[in-house]
Coordinates of C-alpha atoms and ligand atoms in Angstrom, one line a residue:
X1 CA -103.2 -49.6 -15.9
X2 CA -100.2 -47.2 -16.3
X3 CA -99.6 -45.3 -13.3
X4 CA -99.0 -41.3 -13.5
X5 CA -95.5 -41.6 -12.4
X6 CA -94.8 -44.1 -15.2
X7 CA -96.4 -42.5 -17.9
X8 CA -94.7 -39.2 -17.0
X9 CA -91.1 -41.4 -17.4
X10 CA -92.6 -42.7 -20.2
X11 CA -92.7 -39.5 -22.0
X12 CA -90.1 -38.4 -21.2
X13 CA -87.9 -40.7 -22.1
X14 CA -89.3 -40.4 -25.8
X15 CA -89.2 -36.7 -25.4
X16 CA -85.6 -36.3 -24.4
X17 CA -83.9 -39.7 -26.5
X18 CA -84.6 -37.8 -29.8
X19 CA -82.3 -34.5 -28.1
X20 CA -79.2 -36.9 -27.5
X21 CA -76.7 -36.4 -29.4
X22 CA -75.3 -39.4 -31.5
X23 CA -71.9 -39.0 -30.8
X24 CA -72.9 -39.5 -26.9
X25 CA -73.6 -42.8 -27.5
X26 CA -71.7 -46.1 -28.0
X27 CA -72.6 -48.2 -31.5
X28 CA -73.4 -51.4 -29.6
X29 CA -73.5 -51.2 -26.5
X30 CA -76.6 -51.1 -24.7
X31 CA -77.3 -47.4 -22.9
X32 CA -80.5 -45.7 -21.6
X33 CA -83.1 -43.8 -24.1
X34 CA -81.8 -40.9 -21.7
X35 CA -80.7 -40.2 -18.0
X36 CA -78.6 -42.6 -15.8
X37 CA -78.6 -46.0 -15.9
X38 CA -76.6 -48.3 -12.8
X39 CA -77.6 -52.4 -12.4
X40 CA -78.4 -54.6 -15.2
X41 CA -82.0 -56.5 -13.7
X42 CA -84.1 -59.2 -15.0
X43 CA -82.2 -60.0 -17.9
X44 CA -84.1 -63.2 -19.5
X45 CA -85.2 -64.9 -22.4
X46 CA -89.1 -64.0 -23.0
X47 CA -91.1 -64.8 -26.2
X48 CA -88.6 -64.7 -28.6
X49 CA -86.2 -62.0 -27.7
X50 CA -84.1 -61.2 -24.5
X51 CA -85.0 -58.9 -22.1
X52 CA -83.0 -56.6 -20.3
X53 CA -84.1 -54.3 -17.6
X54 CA -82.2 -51.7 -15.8
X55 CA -81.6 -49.9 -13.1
X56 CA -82.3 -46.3 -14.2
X57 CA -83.0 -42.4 -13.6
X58 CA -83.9 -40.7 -16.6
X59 CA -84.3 -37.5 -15.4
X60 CA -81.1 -36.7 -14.5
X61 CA -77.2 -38.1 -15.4
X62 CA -77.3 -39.0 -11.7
X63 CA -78.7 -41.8 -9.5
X64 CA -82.2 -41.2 -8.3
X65 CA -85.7 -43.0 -7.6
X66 CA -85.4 -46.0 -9.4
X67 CA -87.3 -46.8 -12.2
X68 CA -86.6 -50.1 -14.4
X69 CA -85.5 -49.4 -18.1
X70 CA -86.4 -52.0 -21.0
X71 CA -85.0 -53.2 -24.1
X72 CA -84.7 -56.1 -25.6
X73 CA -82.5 -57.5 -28.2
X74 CA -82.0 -60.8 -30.5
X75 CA -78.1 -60.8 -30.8
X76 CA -77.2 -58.9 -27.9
X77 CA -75.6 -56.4 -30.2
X78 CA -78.4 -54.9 -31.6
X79 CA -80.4 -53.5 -28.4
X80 CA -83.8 -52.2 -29.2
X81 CA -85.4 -49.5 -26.2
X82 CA -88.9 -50.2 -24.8
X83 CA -90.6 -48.0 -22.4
X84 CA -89.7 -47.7 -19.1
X85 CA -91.4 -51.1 -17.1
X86 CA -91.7 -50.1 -13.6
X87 CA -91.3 -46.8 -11.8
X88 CA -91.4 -46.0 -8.2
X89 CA -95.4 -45.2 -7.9
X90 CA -96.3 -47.7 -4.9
X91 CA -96.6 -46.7 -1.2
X92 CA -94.2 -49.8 -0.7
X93 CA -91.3 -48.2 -3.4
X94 CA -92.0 -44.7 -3.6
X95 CA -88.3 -44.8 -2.9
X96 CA -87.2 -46.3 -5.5
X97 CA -87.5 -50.1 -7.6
X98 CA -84.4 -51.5 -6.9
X99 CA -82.4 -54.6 -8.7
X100 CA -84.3 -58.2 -9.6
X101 CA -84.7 -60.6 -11.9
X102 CA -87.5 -61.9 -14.0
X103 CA -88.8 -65.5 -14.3
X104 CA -91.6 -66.6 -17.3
X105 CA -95.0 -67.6 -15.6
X106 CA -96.6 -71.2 -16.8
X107 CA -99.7 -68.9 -18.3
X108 CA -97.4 -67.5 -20.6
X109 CA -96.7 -64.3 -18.7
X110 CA -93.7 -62.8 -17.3
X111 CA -92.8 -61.7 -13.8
X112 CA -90.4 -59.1 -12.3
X113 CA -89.5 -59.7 -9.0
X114 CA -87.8 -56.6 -7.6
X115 CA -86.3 -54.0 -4.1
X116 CA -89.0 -52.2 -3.0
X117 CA -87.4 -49.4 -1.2
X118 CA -89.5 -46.6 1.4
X119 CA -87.3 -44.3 3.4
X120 CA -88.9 -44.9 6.8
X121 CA -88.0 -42.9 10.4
X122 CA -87.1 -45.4 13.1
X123 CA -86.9 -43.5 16.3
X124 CA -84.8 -40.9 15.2
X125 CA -83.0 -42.3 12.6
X126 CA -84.3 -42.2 8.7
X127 CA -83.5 -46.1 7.3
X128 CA -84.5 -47.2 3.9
X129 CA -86.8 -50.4 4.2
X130 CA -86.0 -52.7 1.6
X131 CA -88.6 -55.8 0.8
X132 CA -89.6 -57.7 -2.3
X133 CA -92.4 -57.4 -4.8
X134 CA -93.9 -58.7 -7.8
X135 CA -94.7 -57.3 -10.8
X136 CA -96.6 -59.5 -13.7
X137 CA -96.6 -58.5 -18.0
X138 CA -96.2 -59.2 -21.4
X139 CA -93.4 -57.5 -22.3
X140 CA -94.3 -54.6 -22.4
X141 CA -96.6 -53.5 -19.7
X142 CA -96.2 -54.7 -15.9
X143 CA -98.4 -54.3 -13.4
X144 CA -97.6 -54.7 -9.7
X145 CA -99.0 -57.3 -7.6
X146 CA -101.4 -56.7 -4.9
X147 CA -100.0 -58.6 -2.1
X148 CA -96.9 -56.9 -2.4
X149 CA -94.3 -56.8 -0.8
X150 CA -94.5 -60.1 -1.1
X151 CA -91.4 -60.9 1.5
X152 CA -91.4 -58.2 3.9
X153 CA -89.4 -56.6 6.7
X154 CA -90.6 -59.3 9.5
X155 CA -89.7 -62.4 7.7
X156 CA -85.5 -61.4 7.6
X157 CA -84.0 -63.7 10.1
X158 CA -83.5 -62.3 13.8
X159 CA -80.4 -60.4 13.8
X160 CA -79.9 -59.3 10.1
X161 CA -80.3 -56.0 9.1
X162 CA -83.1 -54.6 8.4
X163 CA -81.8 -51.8 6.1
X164 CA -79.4 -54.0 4.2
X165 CA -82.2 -56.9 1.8
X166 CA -82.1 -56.3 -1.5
X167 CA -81.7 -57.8 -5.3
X168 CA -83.5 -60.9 -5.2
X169 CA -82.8 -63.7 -7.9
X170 CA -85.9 -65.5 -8.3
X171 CA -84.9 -68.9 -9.5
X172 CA -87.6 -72.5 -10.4
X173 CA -87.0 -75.9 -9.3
X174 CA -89.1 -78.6 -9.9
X175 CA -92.2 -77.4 -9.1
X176 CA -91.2 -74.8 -6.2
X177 CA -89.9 -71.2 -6.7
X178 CA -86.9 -69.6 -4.8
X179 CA -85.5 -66.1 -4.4
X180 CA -81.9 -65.7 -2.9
X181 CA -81.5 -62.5 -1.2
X182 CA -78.1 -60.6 -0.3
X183 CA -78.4 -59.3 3.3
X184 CA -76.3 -58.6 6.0
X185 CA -76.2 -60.7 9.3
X186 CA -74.9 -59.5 12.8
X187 CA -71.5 -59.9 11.7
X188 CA -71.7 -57.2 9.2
X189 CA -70.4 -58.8 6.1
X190 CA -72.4 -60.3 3.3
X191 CA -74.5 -63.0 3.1
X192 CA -77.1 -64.6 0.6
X193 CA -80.1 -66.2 2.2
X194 CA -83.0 -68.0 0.2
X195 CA -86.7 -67.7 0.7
X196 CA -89.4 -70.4 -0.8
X197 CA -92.5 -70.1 -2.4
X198 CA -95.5 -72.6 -4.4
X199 CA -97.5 -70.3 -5.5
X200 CA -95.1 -67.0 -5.7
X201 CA -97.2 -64.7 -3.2
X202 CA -96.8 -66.4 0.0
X203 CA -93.0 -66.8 0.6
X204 CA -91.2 -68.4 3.5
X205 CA -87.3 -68.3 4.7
X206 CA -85.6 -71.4 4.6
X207 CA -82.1 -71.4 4.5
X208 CA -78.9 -69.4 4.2
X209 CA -77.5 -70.0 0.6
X210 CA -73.7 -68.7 1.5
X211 CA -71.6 -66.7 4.0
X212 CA -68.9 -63.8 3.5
X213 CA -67.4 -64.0 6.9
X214 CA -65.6 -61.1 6.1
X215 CA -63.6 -62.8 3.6
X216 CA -65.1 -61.0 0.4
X217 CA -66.2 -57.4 1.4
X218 CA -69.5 -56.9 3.1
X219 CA -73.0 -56.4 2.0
X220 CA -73.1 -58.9 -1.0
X221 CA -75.6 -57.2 -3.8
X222 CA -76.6 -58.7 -6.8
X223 CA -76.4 -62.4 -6.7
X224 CA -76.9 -64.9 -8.8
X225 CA -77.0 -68.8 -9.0
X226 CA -76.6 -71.4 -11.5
X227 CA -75.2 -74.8 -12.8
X228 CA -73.0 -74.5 -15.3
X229 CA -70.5 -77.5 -16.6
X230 CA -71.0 -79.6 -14.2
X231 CA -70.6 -77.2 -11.2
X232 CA -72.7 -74.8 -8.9
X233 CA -71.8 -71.4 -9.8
X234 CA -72.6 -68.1 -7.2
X235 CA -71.6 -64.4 -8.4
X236 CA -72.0 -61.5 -5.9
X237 CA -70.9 -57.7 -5.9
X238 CA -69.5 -57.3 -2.9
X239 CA -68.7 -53.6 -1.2
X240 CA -66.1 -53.0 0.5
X241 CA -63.6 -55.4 -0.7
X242 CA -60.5 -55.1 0.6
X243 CA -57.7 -55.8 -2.0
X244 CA -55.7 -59.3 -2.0
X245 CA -52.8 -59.4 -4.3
X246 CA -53.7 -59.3 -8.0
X247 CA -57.0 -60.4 -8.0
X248 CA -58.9 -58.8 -5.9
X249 CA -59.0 -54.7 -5.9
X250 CA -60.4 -52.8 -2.7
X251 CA -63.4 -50.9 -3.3
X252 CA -66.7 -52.3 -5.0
X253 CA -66.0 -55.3 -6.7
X254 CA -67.1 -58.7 -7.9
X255 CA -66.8 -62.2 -6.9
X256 CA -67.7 -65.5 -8.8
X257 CA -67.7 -68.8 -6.5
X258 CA -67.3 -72.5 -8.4
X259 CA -68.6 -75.2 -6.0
X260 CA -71.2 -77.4 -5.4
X261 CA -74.9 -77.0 -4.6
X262 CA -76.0 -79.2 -1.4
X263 CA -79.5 -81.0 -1.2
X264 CA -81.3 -78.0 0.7
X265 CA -79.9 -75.8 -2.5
X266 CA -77.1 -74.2 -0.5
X267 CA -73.8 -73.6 -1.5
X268 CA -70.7 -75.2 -0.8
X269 CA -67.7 -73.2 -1.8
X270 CA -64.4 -74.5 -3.7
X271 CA -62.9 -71.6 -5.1
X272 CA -63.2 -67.5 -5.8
X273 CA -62.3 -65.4 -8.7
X274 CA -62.8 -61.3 -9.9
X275 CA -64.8 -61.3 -12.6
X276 CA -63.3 -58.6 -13.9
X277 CA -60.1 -56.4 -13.5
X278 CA -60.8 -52.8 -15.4
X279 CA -62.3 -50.4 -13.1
X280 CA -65.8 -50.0 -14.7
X281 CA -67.6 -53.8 -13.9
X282 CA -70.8 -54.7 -11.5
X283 CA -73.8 -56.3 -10.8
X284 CA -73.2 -58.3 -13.4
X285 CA -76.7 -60.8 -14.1
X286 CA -76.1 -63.9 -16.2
X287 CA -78.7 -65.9 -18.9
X288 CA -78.9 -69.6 -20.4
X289 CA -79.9 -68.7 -24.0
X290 CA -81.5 -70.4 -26.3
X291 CA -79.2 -72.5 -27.6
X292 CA -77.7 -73.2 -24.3
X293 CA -74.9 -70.5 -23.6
X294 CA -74.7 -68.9 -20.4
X295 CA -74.3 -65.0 -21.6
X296 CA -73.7 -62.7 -18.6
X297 CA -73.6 -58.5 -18.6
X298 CA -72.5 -56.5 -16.8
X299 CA -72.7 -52.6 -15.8
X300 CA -69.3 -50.7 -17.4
X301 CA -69.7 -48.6 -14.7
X302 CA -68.8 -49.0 -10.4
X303 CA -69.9 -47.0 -7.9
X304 CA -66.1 -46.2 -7.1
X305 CA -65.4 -44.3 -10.2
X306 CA -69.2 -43.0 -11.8
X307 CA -70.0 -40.0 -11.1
X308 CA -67.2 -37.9 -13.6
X309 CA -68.3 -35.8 -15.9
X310 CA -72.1 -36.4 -15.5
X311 CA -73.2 -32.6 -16.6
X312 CA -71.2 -33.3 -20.0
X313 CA -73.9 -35.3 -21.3
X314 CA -77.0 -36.5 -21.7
X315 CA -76.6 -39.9 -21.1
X316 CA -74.1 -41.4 -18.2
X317 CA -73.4 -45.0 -17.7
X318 CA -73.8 -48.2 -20.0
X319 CA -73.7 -52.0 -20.1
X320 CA -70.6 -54.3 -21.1
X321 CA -71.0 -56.0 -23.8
X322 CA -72.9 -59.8 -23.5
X323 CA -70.0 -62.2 -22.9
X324 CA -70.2 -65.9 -23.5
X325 CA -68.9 -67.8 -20.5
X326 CA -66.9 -71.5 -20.1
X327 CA -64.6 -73.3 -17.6
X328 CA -60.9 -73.7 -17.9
X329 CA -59.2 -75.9 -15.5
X330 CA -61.6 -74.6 -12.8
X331 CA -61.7 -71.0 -14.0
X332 CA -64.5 -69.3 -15.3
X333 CA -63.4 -67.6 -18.8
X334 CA -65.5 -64.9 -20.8
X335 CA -65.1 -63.9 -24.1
X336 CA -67.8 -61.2 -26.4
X337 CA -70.6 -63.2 -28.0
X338 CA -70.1 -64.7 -31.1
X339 CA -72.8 -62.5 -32.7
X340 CA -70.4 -59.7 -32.3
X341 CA -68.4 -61.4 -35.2
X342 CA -71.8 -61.0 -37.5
X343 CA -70.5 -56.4 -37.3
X344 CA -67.5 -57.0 -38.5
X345 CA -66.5 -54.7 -41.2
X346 CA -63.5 -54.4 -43.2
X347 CA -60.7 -56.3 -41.8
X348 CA -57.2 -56.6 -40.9
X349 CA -54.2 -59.1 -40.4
X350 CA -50.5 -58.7 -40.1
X351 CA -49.0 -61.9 -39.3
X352 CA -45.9 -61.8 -38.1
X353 CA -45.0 -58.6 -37.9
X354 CA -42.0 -56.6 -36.3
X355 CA -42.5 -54.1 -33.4
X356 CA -39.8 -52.1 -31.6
X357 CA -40.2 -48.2 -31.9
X358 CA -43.6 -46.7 -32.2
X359 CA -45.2 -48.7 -35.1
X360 CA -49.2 -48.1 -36.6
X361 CA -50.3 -50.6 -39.4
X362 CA -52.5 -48.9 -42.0
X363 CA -56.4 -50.1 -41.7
X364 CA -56.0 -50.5 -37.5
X365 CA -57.0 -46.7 -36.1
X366 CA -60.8 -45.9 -35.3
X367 CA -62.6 -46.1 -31.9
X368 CA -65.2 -49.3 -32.9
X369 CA -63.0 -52.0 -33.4
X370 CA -62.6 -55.7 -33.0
X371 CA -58.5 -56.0 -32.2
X372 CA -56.1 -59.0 -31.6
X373 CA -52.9 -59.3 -30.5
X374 CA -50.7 -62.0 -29.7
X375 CA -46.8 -62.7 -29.1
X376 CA -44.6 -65.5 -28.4
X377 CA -43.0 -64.8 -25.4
X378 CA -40.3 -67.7 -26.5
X379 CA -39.7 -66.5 -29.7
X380 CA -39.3 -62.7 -28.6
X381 CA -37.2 -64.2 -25.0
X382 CA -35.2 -60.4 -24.2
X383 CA -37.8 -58.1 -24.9
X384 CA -39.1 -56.1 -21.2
X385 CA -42.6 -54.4 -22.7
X386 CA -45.0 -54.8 -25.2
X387 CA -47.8 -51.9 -25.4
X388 CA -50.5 -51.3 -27.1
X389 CA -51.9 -47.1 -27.0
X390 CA -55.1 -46.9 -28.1
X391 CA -58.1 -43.4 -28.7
X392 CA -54.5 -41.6 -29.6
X393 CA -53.7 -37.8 -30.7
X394 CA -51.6 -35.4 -29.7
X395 CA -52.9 -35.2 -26.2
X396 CA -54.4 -38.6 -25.3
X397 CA -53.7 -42.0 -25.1
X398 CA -55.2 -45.0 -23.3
X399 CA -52.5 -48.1 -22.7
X400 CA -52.5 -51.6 -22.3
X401 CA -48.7 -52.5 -21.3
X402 CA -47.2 -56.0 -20.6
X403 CA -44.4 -56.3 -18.5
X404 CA -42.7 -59.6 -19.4
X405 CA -40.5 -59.9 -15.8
X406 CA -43.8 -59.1 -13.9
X407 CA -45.6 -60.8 -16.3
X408 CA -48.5 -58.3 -15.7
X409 CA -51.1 -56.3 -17.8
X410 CA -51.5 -52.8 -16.9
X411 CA -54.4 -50.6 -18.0
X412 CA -53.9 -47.1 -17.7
X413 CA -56.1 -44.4 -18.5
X414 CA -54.6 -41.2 -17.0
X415 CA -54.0 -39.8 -20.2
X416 CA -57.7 -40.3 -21.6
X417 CA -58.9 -36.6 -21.2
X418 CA -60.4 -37.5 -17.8
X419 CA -59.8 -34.5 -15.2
X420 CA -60.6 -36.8 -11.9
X421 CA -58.3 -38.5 -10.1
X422 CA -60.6 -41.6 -9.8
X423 CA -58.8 -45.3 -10.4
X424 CA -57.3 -44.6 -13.3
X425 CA -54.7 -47.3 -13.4
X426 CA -55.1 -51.2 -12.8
X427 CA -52.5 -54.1 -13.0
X428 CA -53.1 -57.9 -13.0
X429 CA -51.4 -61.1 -13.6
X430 CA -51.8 -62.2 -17.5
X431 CA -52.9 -65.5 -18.4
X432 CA -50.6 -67.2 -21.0
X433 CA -51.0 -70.3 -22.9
X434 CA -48.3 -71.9 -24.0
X435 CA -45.9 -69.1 -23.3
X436 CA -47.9 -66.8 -25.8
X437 CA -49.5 -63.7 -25.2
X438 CA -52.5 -63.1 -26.6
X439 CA -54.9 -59.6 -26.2
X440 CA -58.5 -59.4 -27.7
X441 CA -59.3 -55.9 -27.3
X442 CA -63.1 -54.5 -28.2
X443 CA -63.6 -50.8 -28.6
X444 CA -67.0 -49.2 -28.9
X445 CA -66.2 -45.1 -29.0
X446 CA -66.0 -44.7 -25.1
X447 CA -64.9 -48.3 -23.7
X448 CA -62.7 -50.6 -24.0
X449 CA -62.7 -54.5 -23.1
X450 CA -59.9 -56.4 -22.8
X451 CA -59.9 -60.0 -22.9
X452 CA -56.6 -61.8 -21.6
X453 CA -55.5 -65.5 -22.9
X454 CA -58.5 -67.6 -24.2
X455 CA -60.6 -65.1 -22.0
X456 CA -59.5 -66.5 -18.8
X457 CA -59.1 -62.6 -17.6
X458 CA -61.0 -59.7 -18.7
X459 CA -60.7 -56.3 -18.1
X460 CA -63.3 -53.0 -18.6
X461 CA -62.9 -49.4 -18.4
X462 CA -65.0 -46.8 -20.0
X463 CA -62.7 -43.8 -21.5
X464 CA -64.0 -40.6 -21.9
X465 CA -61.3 -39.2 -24.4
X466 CA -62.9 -37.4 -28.0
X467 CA -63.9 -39.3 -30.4
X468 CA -61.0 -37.5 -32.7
X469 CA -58.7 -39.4 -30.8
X470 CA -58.4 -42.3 -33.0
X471 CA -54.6 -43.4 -33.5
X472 CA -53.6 -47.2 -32.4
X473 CA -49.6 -47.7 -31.8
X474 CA -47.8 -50.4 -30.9
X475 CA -44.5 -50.6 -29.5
X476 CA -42.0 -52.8 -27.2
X477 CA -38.6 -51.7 -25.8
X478 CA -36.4 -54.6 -27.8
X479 CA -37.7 -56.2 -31.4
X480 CA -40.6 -58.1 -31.1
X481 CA -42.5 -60.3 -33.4
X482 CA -46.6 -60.3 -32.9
X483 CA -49.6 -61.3 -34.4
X484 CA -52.4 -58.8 -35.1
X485 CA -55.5 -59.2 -36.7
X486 CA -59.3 -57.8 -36.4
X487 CA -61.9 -56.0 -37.9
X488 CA -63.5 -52.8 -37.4
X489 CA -66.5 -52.7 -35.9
X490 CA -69.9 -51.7 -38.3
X491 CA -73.0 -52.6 -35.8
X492 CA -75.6 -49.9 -37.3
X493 CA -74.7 -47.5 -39.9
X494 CA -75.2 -44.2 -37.4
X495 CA -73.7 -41.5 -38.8
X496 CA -73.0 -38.6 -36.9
Ligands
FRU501 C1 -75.9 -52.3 -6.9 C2 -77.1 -51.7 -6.2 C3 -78.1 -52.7 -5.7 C4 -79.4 -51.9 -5.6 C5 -79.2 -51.0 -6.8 C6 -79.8 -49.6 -6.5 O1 -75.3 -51.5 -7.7 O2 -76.6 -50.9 -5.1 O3 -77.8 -53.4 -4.5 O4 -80.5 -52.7 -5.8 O5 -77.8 -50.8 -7.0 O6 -79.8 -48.8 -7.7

């Protein structure tokens, strides 16, 4: 049974996708039918495709009551819109569905396990309650359990917060469920605790997974938990961060923990890393595919820099795209999928090629492109800079600078065409391998993702600057010698 509220998003969605214009939208990166989107949720394999579910408001460019978006996709590139799965029609999340996760049933069915968010008055203070529930479909349709919320206010642990228990990852092991849970205990940073089930309705607490201590922000959203080569992996999205030299940046940001899961499933922490250095990256939710790759996405988007030029359009915010993941003396690494390779239309390659003043190569211009660059920092020993300005006219110009003394990347995008003075420049150390420099850089119209080294570091920003803006220059303050090679990007033939 559809309730009103759903059906209404429902229609409206369809309604209102048709009215957006095509040049709003990226060519392959996954965005909303219309509205706002924040949180990638439940991403999973299911029948044949993977699902992704969102965090999403589609009747505004804004964040509102959440409802849960759908599509689903067999490559990640191509992403194909289903209607909205859950909206906030229960007395338990009239406020809103918040983030989850989604886990396939043993009859065949799949499950959503999500926030449930009421804005309740405590004395004289208005706090949002935040507990889980369950929703159970095929698919398509989802229908919310009647037990919910199936972990509730009175079973957080005594001196947690109250307000602060959201995004549960539902996780099987053996033949027991689990759901780990950021929260916030009385020390006011982040922590993940884990709750147990049999049967998925009756859920108990049982342990705390890991702790912040105030060493990695405060509230920890988003987590998520896996093995992966060998080790225990945890990511969180931590607010609050404060920054620490050039990994970390203050604000909203995200950490990824390698270390070792204990008997009672907790975590045991060796080391930390960002996830990603570009000012648009969150919530990120990872996969094991079919073939055995761990593909995580994440939101382009943070809540530090969203909300710019929202009334502009009709869509606002969008997911990175699906990035493969490995392990590199002890690092995590991410590079695109390999099924991004399958788009690629006509292509370049200048081997060897001389740079010094401003210097464009015919065939590398456009805003959908597949671009990489790579240098000997022997051979070119005496050269200071290397840049790269890409979505370039007269007026705009988005760059990616090394600085060879610093050894640094920079991103800057205060020359994009946006008129907010949000984060618009980020620096971080650049991985090299074997003294060489080497730049992967993926544009889809209005982001660009850079992947550093043999993706050790990666880097997203979303860049609002017109789609005439299409020039690519290269330059470096002494002679230099690089590499560069790619392909433009051809993932549907939308024409505008
Ligand atoms: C993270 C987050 C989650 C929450 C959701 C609400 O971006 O704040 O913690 O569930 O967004 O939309």
């Amino acid at each position: 049974m559809i309730s009103e509220t759903l059906r209404r998003a429902r229609e409206y969605e369809k309604e209102f996708a048709a009215k957006v214009p095509k040049s709003q939208r990226p060519l392959f990166h996954m965005t909303a039918p219309v509205g706002w989107i924040n949180d990638p949720n439940g991403f999973s394999e299911y029948k044949g495709y993977y699902h992704l579910f969102y965090q999403y408001h589609p009747y505004s460019t804004h964040w509102g009551p959440m409802h849960w978006g759908h599509v689903r996709t067999r490559d990640f590139i191509r992403w194909e819109s289903l209607p909205a799965a859950l909206a906030p029609d229960a007395e338990y999340d009239s406020d809103g569905c918040f983030s989850g996760s989604a886990i396939t049933l043993p009859d065949g069915r799949q499950l959503l396990m999500y926030t449930s968010v009421t804005r309740v008055q405590v004395g004289e203070k208005s706090i949002d309650r935040q507990q889980q529930s369950i929703a159970v479909g095929d698919g398509l349709d989802y229908e919310k359990i009647e037990g919910n919320p199936v972990i509730s206010t009175a079973m957080i642990p005594e001196g947690n917060s109250r307000e602060d228990f959201r995004d549960p990852k539902i996780i099987q092991e053996k033949d027991k469920y689990y759901a780990l849970i950021g929260s916030r205990p009385g020390d006011g940073s982040g922590e993940i605790l884990l709750f147990e089930s049999d049967d998925l309705k009756t859920w108990q607490y049982r342990t705390v997974v890991a702790r912040c201590e105030n060493e990695y922000g405060r509230m920890w959203e988003c987590p998520d938990y896996f093995e992966f080569d060998g080790k225990q992996i945890l990511i969180v999205s931590p607010q609050d961060m404060k920054g620490d030299g050039k990994e970390f940046h203050p604000g909203n940001g995200t950490v990824l923990f390698v270390g070792e899961k204990k008997e009672d499933l907790s975590f045991a922490r060796e080391s930390a890393q960002t996830l990603d250095f570009g000012m648009d990256f969150y919530a990120p939710q990872t996969i094991q595919t079919c073939d055995g790759r761990r593909v995580m996405i994440g939101w382009m988007q943070n809540w530090d820099t969203c909300n710019v030029g929202n009334e502009e359009r009709m869509i606002y915010g969008q997911m990175t795209i699906p990035r493969e993941l490995s392990i590199n003396n002890g690092r995590v690494c991410q590079n695109p999928v390999r099924e991004l390779e399958n788009y690629h239309g006509k292509s370049f390659d200048y081997p060897n090629v001389e740079i010094c003043t401003e210097k464009s190569f015919s065939g590398i211009r456009g805003r959908c492109l597949d671009l990489t660059v790579s240098l000997d920092l022997t051979e070119n020993a005496g050269m200071n800079w290397f840049k790269i300005e890409l979505c370039k006219d007269k007026a705009h110009s988005v760059t990616v600078k090394y600085d060879v003394s610093e050894n640094t990347l920079r991103l800057d995008r205060s020359m994009s065409g946006g008129i907010r003075d949000i984060v618009n420049i980020r620096e971080f150390e650049a991985p090299l391998c074997d003294n060489r420099l080497k730049l992967r850089i993926i544009m889809d119209r209005y982001s660009i993702e850079l992947f550093a080294g043999n993706g050790e570091k990666s880097a997203s920003m979303n860049v609002y600057t017109p789609l005439e803006a299409q020039e690519i220059v290269f330059s470096s303050d002494k002679r230099a010698v690089a590499d560069i090679c790619g392909a433009e990007l051809v993932p549907d033939a939308i024409k505008d």
